[in-house]
Amino acid sequence: MSAVPAGLGYARVSLRSGALAAAIAVTLVAAPFYLAPYATTTLTRMLVFGLFAASLDLLVGLIGLPSLGHAAYLGIGAYTAGWLALHGLTSPLALLLAASASALAGLGAGWISVRSSGIFFLILTLAIGEIAEQIAQSWTAVTGGSNGLYGIPAATVGPLTASDVASLYYYVLGGFGVGMAMLWSVSASPLGAALRGIRDNKTRMRALGYESTRYELFAFVLAAAVAGFAGGLLAAQQRLVTPSDLGFTTSALALFAVVIGGSGRLWAACLGAALIIGVRDVAGLTVNGHGPLLLGLLFIAAVYLMPHGIAGLPRRRK
Amino acid sequence: MPEWVPVAMTATINGLAIGLLLFVSAVGLTLIFGMMDVLNLAHGGLFLIGAYLVAESPTWTTFAVGLAAATTIGAVAGGALSLATAPLARRPHLDQALLTLGIALVIAEVLSALYGDDVRPANPPPGLDGAVPILGHQYPTYRLAVIGVGVVLALVFYWMVERTKLGALFRASVADRDMVAAIGIDVRFVRVGVLVVGSALAAVAGFLGGPIYNARPGLDSTILVLALVVVVIGGLGSVRGVLLASLLVGQIESTGRALLPSLASFLLFGALAVTIAVKPKGLLR
Amino acid sequence: MNELLRCQGLSRTFGAVRAVCDVDLSVSAGSRHALIGPNGAGKTTLLRLIGGSVAATSGRVWFGGADVTAWSQPRRAQAGVGQTFQHSTLFPTLSVAQNVSLALQRSRATPWWPLPRKPIWSAQADESLRALGLAEHAHRPVRSLSYGECRRLEVAVAMVRRPSLLLLDEPAAGMSAAESVLLTRTLRALPMEVTVLFVEHDLDLVFDLATRISVLHLGTVLATGTPSQIRENPMVQQAYLGSQAKEQRHVARA
C-alpha cells in the first residue's frame, strides 16, 4: 500500500462536530431529569419518528430513490412487534424480528420498484404502500382490522420493564442509538460513497462496474429494515398499532421531515422529524384536529421556499 | 342454473362499471404524465369533489347542474395546477409530486371540514335508481348507465388519441418530449389543456362514481391508488393500455372483494407485481 | 496477434435512424486502435455498444473469447472494459483522490463498516495520477479543476483499475496543445496488456498514437488498416481525410 493522498477520508469526524455530537448525546440521556413527563413523551415520539425519517433519508438522500410509501415498513415492523408482544414476546428480540419482517417485505417491494426510476418509482412505492394499508385494514385475523392491535404489553429488557415515561424513553433512546449507528455506518463508509455516486451519476458508476440495481435494492432493504426497527419502537411506545401507522399520511410526514430537514443528511432528517412531531403535538391541539390542513399548506410553502431544506438554508443556492 | 352464476354475473358487471369509472379517472392521470411528466397526487381529491357534489344532487335538474359544476371545478382546478407546477418544471419529480401532495392534503381536509367525517350516501337520479332483471337477478340500473357512459367516453378518447392531430402530438410527447419541443411546437398550451381536461375528467368520474362508492373521507386515496395501479399496469402514456388495465383492475376489485374480501388487496398487489416482473414498462409499452 | 475484441454484424437503430449498421471489427490485444470518421458516423454509439451502456439491436460482441453481447455494462466493466465519456461525468464535490478511490473500491467488495477507516488506495492509483500530472492535485475537489485537468482525471480514473480494454471517447477534446502532448505520452506509455480503442478528431494525435485505424462513415466501417494504409486509401481520402485533414490539422495547431 502506497502513501495515501490527503483528501481521501470518507468519515472524517472533526473535533467540533464530535464535541457537538457528544453534547447532544448527553442532553438526550439527561432529558428525563429536566423535562416534564409530557415533554419526555413528546421527545420519545420524536426519537421514534426521527429514526424512521432517517431510514427514509437513506433512500431519498443517499441513493436518490424517493419513496412515497415508506410507512409500509414502519407499519409492518410495528404490527410484527405488537403481535409478538401480544403473544408473549416483549424482549428486544421482537425488535429484531420486526426489522427482519420489514426487510423481507422491502426485499419483495424493492425487487419490483428498483427496476423502475423517476415517476414510475414514485407511483410503485405509493401503490405498494397503499396496498399494505389496505391489507392491514382487511386482514382482520392478524391485524385486528381498522381497530388495529391494542393493549400491547410493555417492552422488557431482561428484568426491566419499559412501562413508565422515563424507562420507555430510555428503551426508545437505546433503539434510536442502535438504528442511527447502523445508518451512519453505511453513510460514512465507502459503500455510502458508492450509493451517493449512483445517486449523482448512475451511468458513470455502471461504467466503473457497479451493478447499480443491486445497490439500490440493498439500500431499499436496509431502509425498510431500519424503518421496521423504528416500527418496533413505535409499538412499544404507543402500545397500539393501527392501519394509519402504515398509511399514506405517515409516509408523507416522513418524506416531509426529510425534505424540510434537507435530504442527504441523517441528522437533518431527525431535525425535520422533531419539528413535525412538535408542530403536530403542540399546534395540532389548536387547529381542531385538522393538522393535515396545516401540513398540506406547509408542504406547498416548503416546495417553493426551501428547495434544500433547513440544512440548505445557511449556504446560498448556486 | 347453478347458484354461483348470478353471483359471478353480478361481480363481472360490477367489475365492468368500476373498470370504466377507473378508465375515466386514470386516463386523465396518464395524459398528465405523458405530456408533462408530472405525478398529480391531487387527482384523487378531484374525484372526491365530484363524489360529494353528486351526493347533493337528488333530482335530474340538480344532477345536470352538479355534473356541469363538477366539470367546471375540475377544469378550473386543472388550470390552477398547471400554474402551480409551471415554476417547478426544471426541479426533480419529487418536488412536483410533493406540491400536488400538499394540494391533495388541503383538498381532503377542506372537504372533511365541509362535510364531516361520515359517509354521505349518494343516490342515482330518479329513474336510474331502480334495478333491472338480468338472468333472473336484479341488477342496479345506474351501474348499467355508468357502463354505457364509460363506453362512450372510452370510444371518444380512443378516437381522439389515435386519430386526431392533438392525439398525434400527445403520442409524440410520450415517446420523446424533447424532440417535440425541438420541432418547434409550443407545448405550453397543450400542457395547460391536458391538465384542464385530465382534472375535469377526474371530477366527472367522481360525480358518476358517487352513487356507487358514496362520498366519504379516504375515497380520494383509494381511487388515486387504483388509478395509479391502472396506469402502471397499462404503461405510462398509453390510452389503450389504460383501458385494458382498468377493465382488468375493475374485475380484480369486484370479483376479488366478492370472493376473498380479506385478500383482495393481495390480488391487486399480485397483478401489479406480475406485470412489472414480466413487462417493466407496462402491458402496452 | 491475439484478438481481444470482436464485433460481428453489430447494429443499432434509434427509431428510424440506423446509428451503427452491420459493423464487423476486430481489435487485437495490445493495439492502439483508432476510430475516425465525420460527425454522426456512429463512432460513439459503437463505443457504447462495446462498453455495454447501449444494447445492440442485432449482432454480437466477443471480448476476451467470451460472448458478452448479453452482459450488462457493470459486468463488462468488471471483466476489464474501462471507459471514458465525451462529456465529463466526474463527481464534482468529491476530491480527485476520492474519484479515483471510487473506481478502485469495486475491485474488492464494497466495504460497509467505516471503522477502522482504511482508505482504499493502490500504487496503481498513485501511478495513474502521476502519469497524468495530477498527483499534486489529489486533495482538490473536482469542481475546482480546469477543463483539461478534468479530462485527464477522466482518463486516470479509467486506467486505475488496469482494464484490459480501454475505451476512450475523444480523450483530447478541448485540451490545450501541451495537455494533448501529455495525454499522448501517457497513452503511449501504457503497458501492452492494455488495449486502447479510441475515438478522436485530432488526426495528428491519431496518426501519432494509433497502430490501427478504422474509418467509419454513416454507421458502417469504410476501411481498416495501419495508419499508412489508411493515409493512402483513395476511398478514405475522398470520404474523409481530403481537405478536412488539413483543416483539422489547422485547428489542432491553433
Tab-separated table of C-alpha atoms in Angstrom, chain A residues 122-289:
chain	number	residue	atom	x	y	z
A	122	LEU	CA	-42.831	7.194	-7.081
A	123	ILE	CA	-46.008	5.513	-8.294
A	124	LEU	CA	-44.897	1.994	-7.469
A	125	THR	CA	-43.822	2.823	-3.931
A	126	LEU	CA	-47.025	4.777	-3.356
A	127	ALA	CA	-49.205	1.978	-4.714
A	128	ILE	CA	-47.401	-0.712	-2.724
A	129	GLY	CA	-47.655	1.380	0.445
A	130	GLU	CA	-51.383	1.910	-0.023
A	131	ILE	CA	-51.918	-1.763	-0.705
A	132	ALA	CA	-50.093	-2.522	2.541
A	133	GLU	CA	-52.508	-0.245	4.375
A	134	GLN	CA	-55.485	-1.950	2.757
A	135	ILE	CA	-54.118	-5.308	3.808
A	136	ALA	CA	-53.770	-4.025	7.386
A	137	GLN	CA	-57.408	-2.897	7.204
A	138	SER	CA	-58.825	-6.109	5.803
A	139	TRP	CA	-56.662	-8.939	7.209
A	140	THR	CA	-58.598	-8.788	10.466
A	141	ALA	CA	-57.446	-12.105	11.891
A	142	VAL	CA	-53.862	-10.891	12.257
A	143	THR	CA	-54.017	-7.108	12.235
A	144	GLY	CA	-57.265	-6.505	14.122
A	145	GLY	CA	-58.685	-4.651	11.122
A	146	SER	CA	-59.424	-0.969	11.495
A	147	ASN	CA	-59.229	-1.221	15.310
A	148	GLY	CA	-55.621	-2.298	14.993
A	149	LEU	CA	-53.702	-4.120	17.695
A	150	TYR	CA	-54.349	-2.682	21.149
A	151	GLY	CA	-53.420	-3.486	24.725
A	152	ILE	CA	-49.879	-4.315	23.655
A	153	PRO	CA	-47.851	-5.203	26.778
A	154	ALA	CA	-44.857	-3.046	27.674
A	155	ALA	CA	-41.463	-3.950	26.246
A	156	THR	CA	-38.984	-5.650	28.545
A	157	VAL	CA	-35.216	-5.799	28.680
A	158	GLY	CA	-34.239	-8.655	30.966
A	159	PRO	CA	-35.864	-7.937	34.332
A	160	LEU	CA	-36.626	-4.300	33.416
A	161	THR	CA	-39.981	-3.182	32.027
A	162	ALA	CA	-40.359	-0.090	29.841
A	163	SER	CA	-43.695	0.886	31.297
A	164	ASP	CA	-43.302	4.356	32.836
A	165	VAL	CA	-42.368	7.514	30.965
A	166	ALA	CA	-38.656	7.531	31.810
A	167	SER	CA	-37.935	3.828	31.286
A	168	LEU	CA	-39.836	3.870	27.988
A	169	TYR	CA	-37.784	6.896	26.973
A	170	TYR	CA	-34.519	5.081	27.653
A	171	TYR	CA	-35.732	1.992	25.814
A	172	VAL	CA	-36.538	4.095	22.750
A	173	LEU	CA	-33.337	6.127	23.061
A	174	GLY	CA	-31.315	2.921	23.082
A	175	GLY	CA	-33.099	1.688	19.965
A	176	PHE	CA	-32.652	5.056	18.329
A	177	GLY	CA	-28.916	4.897	19.001
A	178	VAL	CA	-28.607	1.412	17.517
A	179	GLY	CA	-30.622	2.329	14.425
A	180	MET	CA	-28.792	5.590	13.808
A	181	ALA	CA	-25.424	3.885	14.254
A	182	MET	CA	-26.465	1.401	11.602
A	183	LEU	CA	-27.483	4.140	9.153
A	184	TRP	CA	-24.444	6.251	9.915
A	185	SER	CA	-22.075	3.335	9.437
A	186	VAL	CA	-23.392	2.890	5.910
A	187	SER	CA	-23.487	6.565	5.095
A	188	ALA	CA	-19.917	7.180	6.268
A	189	SER	CA	-18.375	4.105	4.688
A	190	PRO	CA	-17.036	3.606	1.176
A	191	LEU	CA	-20.366	1.890	0.496
A	192	GLY	CA	-22.068	5.185	1.291
A	193	ALA	CA	-19.790	6.915	-1.213
A	194	ALA	CA	-20.852	4.372	-3.817
A	195	LEU	CA	-24.537	4.968	-3.022
A	196	ARG	CA	-24.054	8.719	-3.420
A	197	GLY	CA	-22.203	8.082	-6.663
A	198	ILE	CA	-25.190	6.144	-8.002
A	199	ARG	CA	-27.466	8.990	-6.932
A	200	ASP	CA	-25.383	11.571	-8.775
A	201	ASN	CA	-24.396	9.650	-11.851
A	202	LYS	CA	-25.676	6.166	-12.431
A	203	THR	CA	-24.126	5.855	-15.890
A	204	ARG	CA	-20.645	6.510	-14.621
A	205	MET	CA	-20.988	4.118	-11.711
A	206	ARG	CA	-22.169	1.399	-14.063
A	207	ALA	CA	-19.165	2.053	-16.300
A	208	LEU	CA	-16.974	1.582	-13.223
A	209	GLY	CA	-18.504	-1.832	-12.686
A	210	TYR	CA	-21.145	-1.106	-10.061
A	211	GLU	CA	-24.341	-3.082	-10.622
A	212	SER	CA	-26.490	-0.097	-9.655
A	213	THR	CA	-29.713	-2.100	-9.328
A	214	ARG	CA	-28.131	-4.333	-6.709
A	215	TYR	CA	-27.018	-1.341	-4.655
A	216	GLU	CA	-30.451	0.201	-4.965
A	217	LEU	CA	-32.078	-2.987	-3.771
A	218	PHE	CA	-29.629	-3.169	-0.872
A	219	ALA	CA	-30.461	0.406	0.147
A	220	PHE	CA	-34.175	-0.319	-0.164
A	221	VAL	CA	-33.966	-3.400	2.055
A	222	LEU	CA	-31.749	-1.693	4.637
A	223	ALA	CA	-34.048	1.334	4.787
A	224	ALA	CA	-37.011	-0.999	5.215
A	225	ALA	CA	-35.241	-2.913	7.982
A	226	VAL	CA	-34.398	0.225	9.964
A	227	ALA	CA	-37.944	1.506	9.418
A	228	GLY	CA	-39.230	-1.817	10.761
A	229	PHE	CA	-36.943	-1.454	13.762
A	230	ALA	CA	-38.418	2.020	14.343
A	231	GLY	CA	-41.842	0.388	13.971
A	232	GLY	CA	-40.963	-1.988	16.805
A	233	LEU	CA	-40.114	1.025	18.955
A	234	LEU	CA	-43.393	2.638	17.874
A	235	ALA	CA	-45.381	-0.389	19.056
A	236	ALA	CA	-43.596	-0.261	22.422
A	237	GLN	CA	-44.191	3.456	22.717
A	238	GLN	CA	-47.850	3.677	21.606
A	239	ARG	CA	-48.862	0.235	22.919
A	240	LEU	CA	-51.252	0.391	19.971
A	241	VAL	CA	-50.796	-0.133	16.224
A	242	THR	CA	-53.415	1.000	13.709
A	243	PRO	CA	-53.591	0.929	9.905
A	244	SER	CA	-52.886	4.665	9.807
A	245	ASP	CA	-49.356	3.912	11.049
A	246	LEU	CA	-48.569	2.465	7.646
A	247	GLY	CA	-50.810	4.790	5.709
A	248	PHE	CA	-50.014	7.414	3.181
A	249	THR	CA	-50.170	10.316	5.645
A	250	THR	CA	-47.394	8.751	7.710
A	251	SER	CA	-45.276	8.236	4.585
A	252	ALA	CA	-45.926	11.810	3.557
A	253	LEU	CA	-44.970	13.096	7.013
A	254	ALA	CA	-41.669	11.246	6.913
A	255	LEU	CA	-40.925	12.495	3.431
A	256	PHE	CA	-41.743	15.967	4.597
A	257	ALA	CA	-39.349	15.567	7.514
A	258	VAL	CA	-36.584	14.585	5.095
A	259	VAL	CA	-37.364	17.422	2.708
A	260	ILE	CA	-37.653	20.228	5.254
A	261	GLY	CA	-34.622	18.908	7.102
A	262	GLY	CA	-32.599	18.770	3.910
A	263	SER	CA	-32.146	15.409	2.212
A	264	GLY	CA	-28.813	13.619	2.287
A	265	ARG	CA	-28.043	14.372	5.922
A	266	LEU	CA	-29.267	11.919	8.535
A	267	TRP	CA	-29.228	14.466	11.365
A	268	ALA	CA	-31.262	16.876	9.243
A	269	ALA	CA	-33.949	14.235	8.745
A	270	CYS	CA	-34.122	13.773	12.540
A	271	LEU	CA	-34.378	17.515	12.987
A	272	GLY	CA	-37.182	17.690	10.427
A	273	ALA	CA	-38.964	14.830	12.176
A	274	ALA	CA	-38.657	16.546	15.570
A	275	LEU	CA	-40.071	19.709	14.051
A	276	ILE	CA	-43.054	17.882	12.568
A	277	ILE	CA	-43.871	15.987	15.757
A	278	GLY	CA	-43.522	19.264	17.628
A	279	VAL	CA	-45.904	21.030	15.258
A	280	ARG	CA	-48.357	18.154	15.318
A	281	ASP	CA	-48.349	17.650	19.093
A	282	VAL	CA	-48.302	21.267	20.094
A	283	ALA	CA	-50.068	23.071	17.257
A	284	GLY	CA	-52.285	20.109	16.350
A	285	LEU	CA	-54.230	20.705	19.551
A	286	THR	CA	-55.174	24.177	18.405
A	287	VAL	CA	-56.213	23.514	14.778
A	288	ASN	CA	-59.255	21.452	15.843
A	289	GLY	CA	-57.819	18.156	14.712
